[in-house]
JSON list of C-alpha atoms in Angstrom, two decimals:
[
{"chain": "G", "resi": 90, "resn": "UNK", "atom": "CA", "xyz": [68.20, 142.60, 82.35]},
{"chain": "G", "resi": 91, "resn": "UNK", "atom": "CA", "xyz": [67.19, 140.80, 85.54]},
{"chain": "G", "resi": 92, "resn": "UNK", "atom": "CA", "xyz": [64.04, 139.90, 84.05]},
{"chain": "G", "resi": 93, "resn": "UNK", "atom": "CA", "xyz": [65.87, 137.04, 81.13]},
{"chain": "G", "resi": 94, "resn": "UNK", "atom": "CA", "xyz": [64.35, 133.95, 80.90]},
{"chain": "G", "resi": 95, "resn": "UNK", "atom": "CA", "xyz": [67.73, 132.63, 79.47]},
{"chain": "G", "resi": 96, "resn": "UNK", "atom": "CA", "xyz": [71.67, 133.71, 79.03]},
{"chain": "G", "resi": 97, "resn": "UNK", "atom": "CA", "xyz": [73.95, 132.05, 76.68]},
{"chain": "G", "resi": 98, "resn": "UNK", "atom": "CA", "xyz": [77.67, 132.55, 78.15]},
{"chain": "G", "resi": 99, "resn": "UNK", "atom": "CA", "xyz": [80.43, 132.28, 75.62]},
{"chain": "G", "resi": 100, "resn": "UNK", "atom": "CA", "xyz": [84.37, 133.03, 75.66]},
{"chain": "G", "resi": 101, "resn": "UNK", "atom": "CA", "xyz": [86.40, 133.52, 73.23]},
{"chain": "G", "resi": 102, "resn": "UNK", "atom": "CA", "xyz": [90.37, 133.99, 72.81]},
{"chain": "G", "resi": 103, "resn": "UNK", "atom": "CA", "xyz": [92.16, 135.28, 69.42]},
{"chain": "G", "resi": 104, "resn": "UNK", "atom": "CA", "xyz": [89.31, 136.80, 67.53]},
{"chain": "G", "resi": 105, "resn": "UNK", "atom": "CA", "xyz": [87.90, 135.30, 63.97]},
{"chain": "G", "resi": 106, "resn": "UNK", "atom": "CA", "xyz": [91.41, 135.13, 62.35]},
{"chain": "G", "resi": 107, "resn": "UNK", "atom": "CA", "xyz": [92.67, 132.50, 64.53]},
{"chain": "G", "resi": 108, "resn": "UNK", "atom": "CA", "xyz": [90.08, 132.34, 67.49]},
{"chain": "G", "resi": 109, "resn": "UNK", "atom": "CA", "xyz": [88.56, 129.96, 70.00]},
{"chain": "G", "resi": 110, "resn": "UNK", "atom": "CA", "xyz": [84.97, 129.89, 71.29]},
{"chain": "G", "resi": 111, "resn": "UNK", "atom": "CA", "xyz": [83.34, 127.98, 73.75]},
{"chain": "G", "resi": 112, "resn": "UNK", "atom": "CA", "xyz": [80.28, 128.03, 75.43]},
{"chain": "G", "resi": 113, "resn": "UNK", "atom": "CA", "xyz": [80.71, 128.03, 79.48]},
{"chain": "G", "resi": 114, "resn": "UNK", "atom": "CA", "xyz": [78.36, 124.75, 79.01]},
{"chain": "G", "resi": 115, "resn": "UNK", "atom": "CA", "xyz": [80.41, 122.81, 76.70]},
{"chain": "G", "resi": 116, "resn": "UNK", "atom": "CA", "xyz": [77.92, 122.21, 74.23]},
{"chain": "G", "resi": 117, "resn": "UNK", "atom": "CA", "xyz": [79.73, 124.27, 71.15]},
{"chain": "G", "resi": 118, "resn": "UNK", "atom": "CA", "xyz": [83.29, 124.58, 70.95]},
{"chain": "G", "resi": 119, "resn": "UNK", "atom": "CA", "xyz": [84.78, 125.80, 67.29]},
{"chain": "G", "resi": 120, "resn": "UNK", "atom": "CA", "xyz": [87.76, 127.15, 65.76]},
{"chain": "G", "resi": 121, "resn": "UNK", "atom": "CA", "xyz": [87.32, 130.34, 64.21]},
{"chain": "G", "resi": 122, "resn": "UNK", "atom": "CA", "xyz": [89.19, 131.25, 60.98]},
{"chain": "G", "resi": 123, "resn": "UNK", "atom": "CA", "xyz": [88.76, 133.48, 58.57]},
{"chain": "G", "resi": 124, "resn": "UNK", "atom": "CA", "xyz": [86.48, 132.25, 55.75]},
{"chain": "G", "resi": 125, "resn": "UNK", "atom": "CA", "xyz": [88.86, 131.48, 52.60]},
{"chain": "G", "resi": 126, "resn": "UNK", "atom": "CA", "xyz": [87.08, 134.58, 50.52]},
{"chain": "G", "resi": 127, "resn": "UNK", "atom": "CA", "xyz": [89.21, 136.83, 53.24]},
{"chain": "G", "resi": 128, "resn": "UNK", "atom": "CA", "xyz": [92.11, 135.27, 52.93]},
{"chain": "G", "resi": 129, "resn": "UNK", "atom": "CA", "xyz": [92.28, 132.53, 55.58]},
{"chain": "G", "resi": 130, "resn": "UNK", "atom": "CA", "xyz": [92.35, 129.03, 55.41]},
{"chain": "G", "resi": 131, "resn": "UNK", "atom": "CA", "xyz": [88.60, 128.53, 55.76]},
{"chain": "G", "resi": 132, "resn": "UNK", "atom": "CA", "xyz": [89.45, 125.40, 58.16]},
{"chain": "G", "resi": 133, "resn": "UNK", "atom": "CA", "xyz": [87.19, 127.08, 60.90]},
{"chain": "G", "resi": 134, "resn": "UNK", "atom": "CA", "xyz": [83.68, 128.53, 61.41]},
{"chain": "G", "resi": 135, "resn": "UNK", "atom": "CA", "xyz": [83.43, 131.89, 61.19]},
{"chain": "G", "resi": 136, "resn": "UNK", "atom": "CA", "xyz": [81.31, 134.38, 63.38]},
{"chain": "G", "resi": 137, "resn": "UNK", "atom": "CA", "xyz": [78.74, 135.04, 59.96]},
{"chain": "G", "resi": 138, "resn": "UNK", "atom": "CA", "xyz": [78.01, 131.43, 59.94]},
{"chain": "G", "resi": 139, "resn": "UNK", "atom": "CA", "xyz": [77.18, 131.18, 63.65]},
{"chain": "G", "resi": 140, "resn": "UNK", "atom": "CA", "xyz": [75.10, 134.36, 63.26]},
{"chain": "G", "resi": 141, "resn": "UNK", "atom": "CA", "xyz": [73.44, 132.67, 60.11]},
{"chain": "G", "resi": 142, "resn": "UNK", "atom": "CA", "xyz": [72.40, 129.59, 61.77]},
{"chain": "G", "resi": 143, "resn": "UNK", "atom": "CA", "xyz": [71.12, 131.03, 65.39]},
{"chain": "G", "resi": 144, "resn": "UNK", "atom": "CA", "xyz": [69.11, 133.74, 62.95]},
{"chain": "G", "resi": 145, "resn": "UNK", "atom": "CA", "xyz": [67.57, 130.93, 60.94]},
{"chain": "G", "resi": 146, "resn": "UNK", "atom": "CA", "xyz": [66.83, 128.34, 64.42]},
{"chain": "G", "resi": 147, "resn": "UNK", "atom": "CA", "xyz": [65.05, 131.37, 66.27]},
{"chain": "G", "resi": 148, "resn": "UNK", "atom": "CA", "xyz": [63.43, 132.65, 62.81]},
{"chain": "G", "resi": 149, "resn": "UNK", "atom": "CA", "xyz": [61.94, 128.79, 62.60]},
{"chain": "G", "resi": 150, "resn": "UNK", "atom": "CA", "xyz": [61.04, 128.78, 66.26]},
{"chain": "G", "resi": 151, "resn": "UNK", "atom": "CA", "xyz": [58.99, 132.48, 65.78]},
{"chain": "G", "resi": 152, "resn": "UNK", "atom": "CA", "xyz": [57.26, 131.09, 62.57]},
{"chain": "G", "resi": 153, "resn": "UNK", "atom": "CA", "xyz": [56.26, 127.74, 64.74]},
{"chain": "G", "resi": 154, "resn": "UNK", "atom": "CA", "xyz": [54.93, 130.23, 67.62]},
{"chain": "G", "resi": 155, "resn": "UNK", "atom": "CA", "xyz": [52.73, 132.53, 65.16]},
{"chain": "G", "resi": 156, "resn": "UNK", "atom": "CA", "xyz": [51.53, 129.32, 63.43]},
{"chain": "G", "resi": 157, "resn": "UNK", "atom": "CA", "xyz": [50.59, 127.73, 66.34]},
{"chain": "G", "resi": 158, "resn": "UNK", "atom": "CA", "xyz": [48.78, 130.74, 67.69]},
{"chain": "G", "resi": 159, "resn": "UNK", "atom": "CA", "xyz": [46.91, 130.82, 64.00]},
{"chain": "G", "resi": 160, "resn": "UNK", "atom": "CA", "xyz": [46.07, 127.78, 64.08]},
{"chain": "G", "resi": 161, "resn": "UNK", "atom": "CA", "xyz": [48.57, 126.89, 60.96]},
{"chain": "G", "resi": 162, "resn": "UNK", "atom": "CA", "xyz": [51.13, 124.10, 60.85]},
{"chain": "G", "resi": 163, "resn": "UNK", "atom": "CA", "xyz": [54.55, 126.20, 60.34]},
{"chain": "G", "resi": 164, "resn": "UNK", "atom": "CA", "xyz": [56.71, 123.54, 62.62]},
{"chain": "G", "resi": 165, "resn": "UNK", "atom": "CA", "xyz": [57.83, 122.18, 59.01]},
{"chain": "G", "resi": 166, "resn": "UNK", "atom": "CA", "xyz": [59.70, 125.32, 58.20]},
{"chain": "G", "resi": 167, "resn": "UNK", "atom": "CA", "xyz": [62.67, 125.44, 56.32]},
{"chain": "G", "resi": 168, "resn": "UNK", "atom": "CA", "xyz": [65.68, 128.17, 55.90]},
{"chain": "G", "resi": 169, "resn": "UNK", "atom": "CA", "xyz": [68.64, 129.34, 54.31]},
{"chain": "G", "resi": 170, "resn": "UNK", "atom": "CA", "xyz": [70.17, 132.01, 55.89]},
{"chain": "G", "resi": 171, "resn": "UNK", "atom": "CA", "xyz": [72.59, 133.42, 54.31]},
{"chain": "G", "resi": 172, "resn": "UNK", "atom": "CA", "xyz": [74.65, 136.20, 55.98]},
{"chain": "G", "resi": 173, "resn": "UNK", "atom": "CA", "xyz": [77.07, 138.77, 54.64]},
{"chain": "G", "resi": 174, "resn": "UNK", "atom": "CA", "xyz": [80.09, 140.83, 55.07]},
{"chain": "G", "resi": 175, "resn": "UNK", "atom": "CA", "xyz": [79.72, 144.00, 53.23]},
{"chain": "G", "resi": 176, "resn": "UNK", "atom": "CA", "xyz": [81.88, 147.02, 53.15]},
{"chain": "G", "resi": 177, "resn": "UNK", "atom": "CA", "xyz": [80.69, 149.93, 54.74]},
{"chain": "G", "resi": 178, "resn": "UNK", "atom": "CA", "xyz": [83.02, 152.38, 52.65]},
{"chain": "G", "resi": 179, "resn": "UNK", "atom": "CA", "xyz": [84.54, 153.86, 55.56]},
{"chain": "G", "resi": 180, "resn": "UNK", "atom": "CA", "xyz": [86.80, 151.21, 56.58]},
{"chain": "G", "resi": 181, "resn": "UNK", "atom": "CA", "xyz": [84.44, 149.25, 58.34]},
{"chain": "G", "resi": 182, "resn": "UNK", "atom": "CA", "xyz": [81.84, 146.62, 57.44]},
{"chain": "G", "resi": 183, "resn": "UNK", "atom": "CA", "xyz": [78.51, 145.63, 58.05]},
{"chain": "G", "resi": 184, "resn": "UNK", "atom": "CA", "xyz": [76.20, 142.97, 57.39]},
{"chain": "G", "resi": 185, "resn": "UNK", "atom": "CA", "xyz": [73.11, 141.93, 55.27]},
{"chain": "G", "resi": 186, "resn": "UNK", "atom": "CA", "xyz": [71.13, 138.88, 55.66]},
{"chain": "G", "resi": 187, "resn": "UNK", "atom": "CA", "xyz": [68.65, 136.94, 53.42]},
{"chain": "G", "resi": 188, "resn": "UNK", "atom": "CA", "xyz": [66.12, 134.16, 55.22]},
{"chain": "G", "resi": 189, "resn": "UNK", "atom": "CA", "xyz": [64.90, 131.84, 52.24]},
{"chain": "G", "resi": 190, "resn": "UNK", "atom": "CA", "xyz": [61.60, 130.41, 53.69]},
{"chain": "G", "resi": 191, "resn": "UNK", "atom": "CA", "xyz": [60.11, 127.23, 53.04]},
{"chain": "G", "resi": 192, "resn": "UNK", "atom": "CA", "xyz": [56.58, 126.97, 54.30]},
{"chain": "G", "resi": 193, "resn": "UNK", "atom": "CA", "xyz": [55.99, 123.53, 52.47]},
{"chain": "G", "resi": 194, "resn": "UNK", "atom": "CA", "xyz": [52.26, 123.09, 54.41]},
{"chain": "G", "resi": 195, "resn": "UNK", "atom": "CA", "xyz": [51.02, 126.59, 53.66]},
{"chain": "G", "resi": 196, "resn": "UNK", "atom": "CA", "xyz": [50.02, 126.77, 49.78]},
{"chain": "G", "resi": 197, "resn": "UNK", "atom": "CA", "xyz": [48.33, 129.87, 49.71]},
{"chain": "G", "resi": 198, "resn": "UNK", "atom": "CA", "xyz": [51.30, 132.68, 49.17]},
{"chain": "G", "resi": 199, "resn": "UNK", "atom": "CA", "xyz": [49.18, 135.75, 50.85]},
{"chain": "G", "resi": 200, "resn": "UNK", "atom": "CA", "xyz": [48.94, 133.36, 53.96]},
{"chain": "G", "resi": 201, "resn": "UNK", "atom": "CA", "xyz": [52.55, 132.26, 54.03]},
{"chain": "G", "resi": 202, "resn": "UNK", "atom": "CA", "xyz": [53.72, 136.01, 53.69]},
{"chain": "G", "resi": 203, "resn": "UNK", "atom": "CA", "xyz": [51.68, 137.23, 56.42]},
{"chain": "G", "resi": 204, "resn": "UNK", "atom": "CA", "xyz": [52.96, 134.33, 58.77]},
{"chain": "G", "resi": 205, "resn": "UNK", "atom": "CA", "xyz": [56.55, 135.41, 57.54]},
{"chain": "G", "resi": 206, "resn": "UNK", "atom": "CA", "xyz": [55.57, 139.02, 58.23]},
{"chain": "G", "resi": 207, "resn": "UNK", "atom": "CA", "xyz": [54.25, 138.70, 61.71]},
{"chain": "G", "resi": 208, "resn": "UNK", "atom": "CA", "xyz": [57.46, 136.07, 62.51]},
{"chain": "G", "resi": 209, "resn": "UNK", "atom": "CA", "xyz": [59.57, 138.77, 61.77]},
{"chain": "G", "resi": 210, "resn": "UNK", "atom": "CA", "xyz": [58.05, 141.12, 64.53]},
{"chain": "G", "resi": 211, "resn": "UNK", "atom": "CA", "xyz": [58.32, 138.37, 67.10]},
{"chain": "G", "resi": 212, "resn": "UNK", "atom": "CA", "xyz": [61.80, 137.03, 66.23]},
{"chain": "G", "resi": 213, "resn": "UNK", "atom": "CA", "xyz": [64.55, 138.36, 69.04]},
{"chain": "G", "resi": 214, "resn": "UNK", "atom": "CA", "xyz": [66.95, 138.07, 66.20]},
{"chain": "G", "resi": 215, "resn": "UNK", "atom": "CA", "xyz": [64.95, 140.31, 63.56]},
{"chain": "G", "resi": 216, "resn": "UNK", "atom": "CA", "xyz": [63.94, 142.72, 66.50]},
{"chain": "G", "resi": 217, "resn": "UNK", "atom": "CA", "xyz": [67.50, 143.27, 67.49]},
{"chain": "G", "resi": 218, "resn": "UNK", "atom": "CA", "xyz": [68.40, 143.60, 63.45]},
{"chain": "G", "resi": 219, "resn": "UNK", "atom": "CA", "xyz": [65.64, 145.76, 62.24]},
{"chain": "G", "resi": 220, "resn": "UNK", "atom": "CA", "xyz": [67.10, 149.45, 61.80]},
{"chain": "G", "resi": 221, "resn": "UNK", "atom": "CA", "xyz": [70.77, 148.15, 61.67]},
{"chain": "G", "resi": 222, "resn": "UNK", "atom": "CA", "xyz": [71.01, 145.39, 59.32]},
{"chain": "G", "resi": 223, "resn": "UNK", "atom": "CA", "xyz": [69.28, 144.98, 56.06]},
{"chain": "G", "resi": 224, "resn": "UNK", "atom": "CA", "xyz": [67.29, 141.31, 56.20]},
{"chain": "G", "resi": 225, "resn": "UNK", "atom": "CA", "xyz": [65.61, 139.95, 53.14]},
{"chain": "G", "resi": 226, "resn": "UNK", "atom": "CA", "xyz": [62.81, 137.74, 52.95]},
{"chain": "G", "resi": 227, "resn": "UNK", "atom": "CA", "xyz": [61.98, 134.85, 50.49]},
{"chain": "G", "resi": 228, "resn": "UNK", "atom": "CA", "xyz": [58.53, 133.08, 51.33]},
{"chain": "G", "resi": 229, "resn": "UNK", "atom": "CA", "xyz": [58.22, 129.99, 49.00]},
{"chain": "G", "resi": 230, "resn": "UNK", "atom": "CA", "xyz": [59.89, 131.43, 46.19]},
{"chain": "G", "resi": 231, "resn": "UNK", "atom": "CA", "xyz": [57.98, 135.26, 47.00]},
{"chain": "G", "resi": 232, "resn": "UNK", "atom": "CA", "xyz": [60.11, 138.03, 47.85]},
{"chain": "G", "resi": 233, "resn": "UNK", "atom": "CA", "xyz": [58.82, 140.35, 50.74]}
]
């Protein structure tokens, strides 16, 4: 790993029930509770949210790169991630995500799919996903 152009550093104490995180710059510091669907007090963030919203910041920055390398104005992206805890029926859980993209300055559907497709094999989070977690796509109201 000597070759990284970047490393986040992050510490946290107590876990999601009743947690702390902190990045070593300072720039995020959070409680962590669990979410009230799983029976905490939901007064917190939870580790699915954070995962939600760095999947859906570095899914917007991929679909800016591919755009700009097609010559296509994708900067203007919009997306709900949404990101889930699901039993695994042994105990255990995993997760499944959804992106809902909004691609309001590409009209033409095929277009917006095939930036959406191609964003998906650049994106560090979808590459470190793909085989583990099931991720859904919605381009403009299109599912992939």
């Amino acid at each position: 790993m000597t070759n990284a152009l970047y490393t986040a550093q992050a510490s946290v104490t107590g876990g999601r029930a009743d947690g702390h995180g902190r990045t070593a710059d300072g720039r995020l510091d959070v409680n962590l509770r669990q979410p009230k669907e799983l029976g905490g007090d939901g007064e917190g963030t939870n580790p699915e949210q954070l995962f939600a919203i760095g999947y859906a910041a570095c899914f917007a920055a991929s679909l800016a790169l591919v755009g700009q390398r097609r010559q296509l104005r994708a900067d203007d992206a919009a997306i709900d991630a949404k990101v889930m805890l699901i039993p695994a029926g042994n105990g255990g859980f995993k997760l499944g995500v959804e992106l809902e993209i909004g691609l309001p300055s590409i009209a033409d559907a095929a277009q917006a799919c095939d930036l959406v497709r191609v964003a998906h094999q650049v994106c560090p989070y979808s590459n470190a996903t793909r085989g583990n977690i099931d991720v859904g796509l919605v381009v403009n109201g299109t599912r992939l």
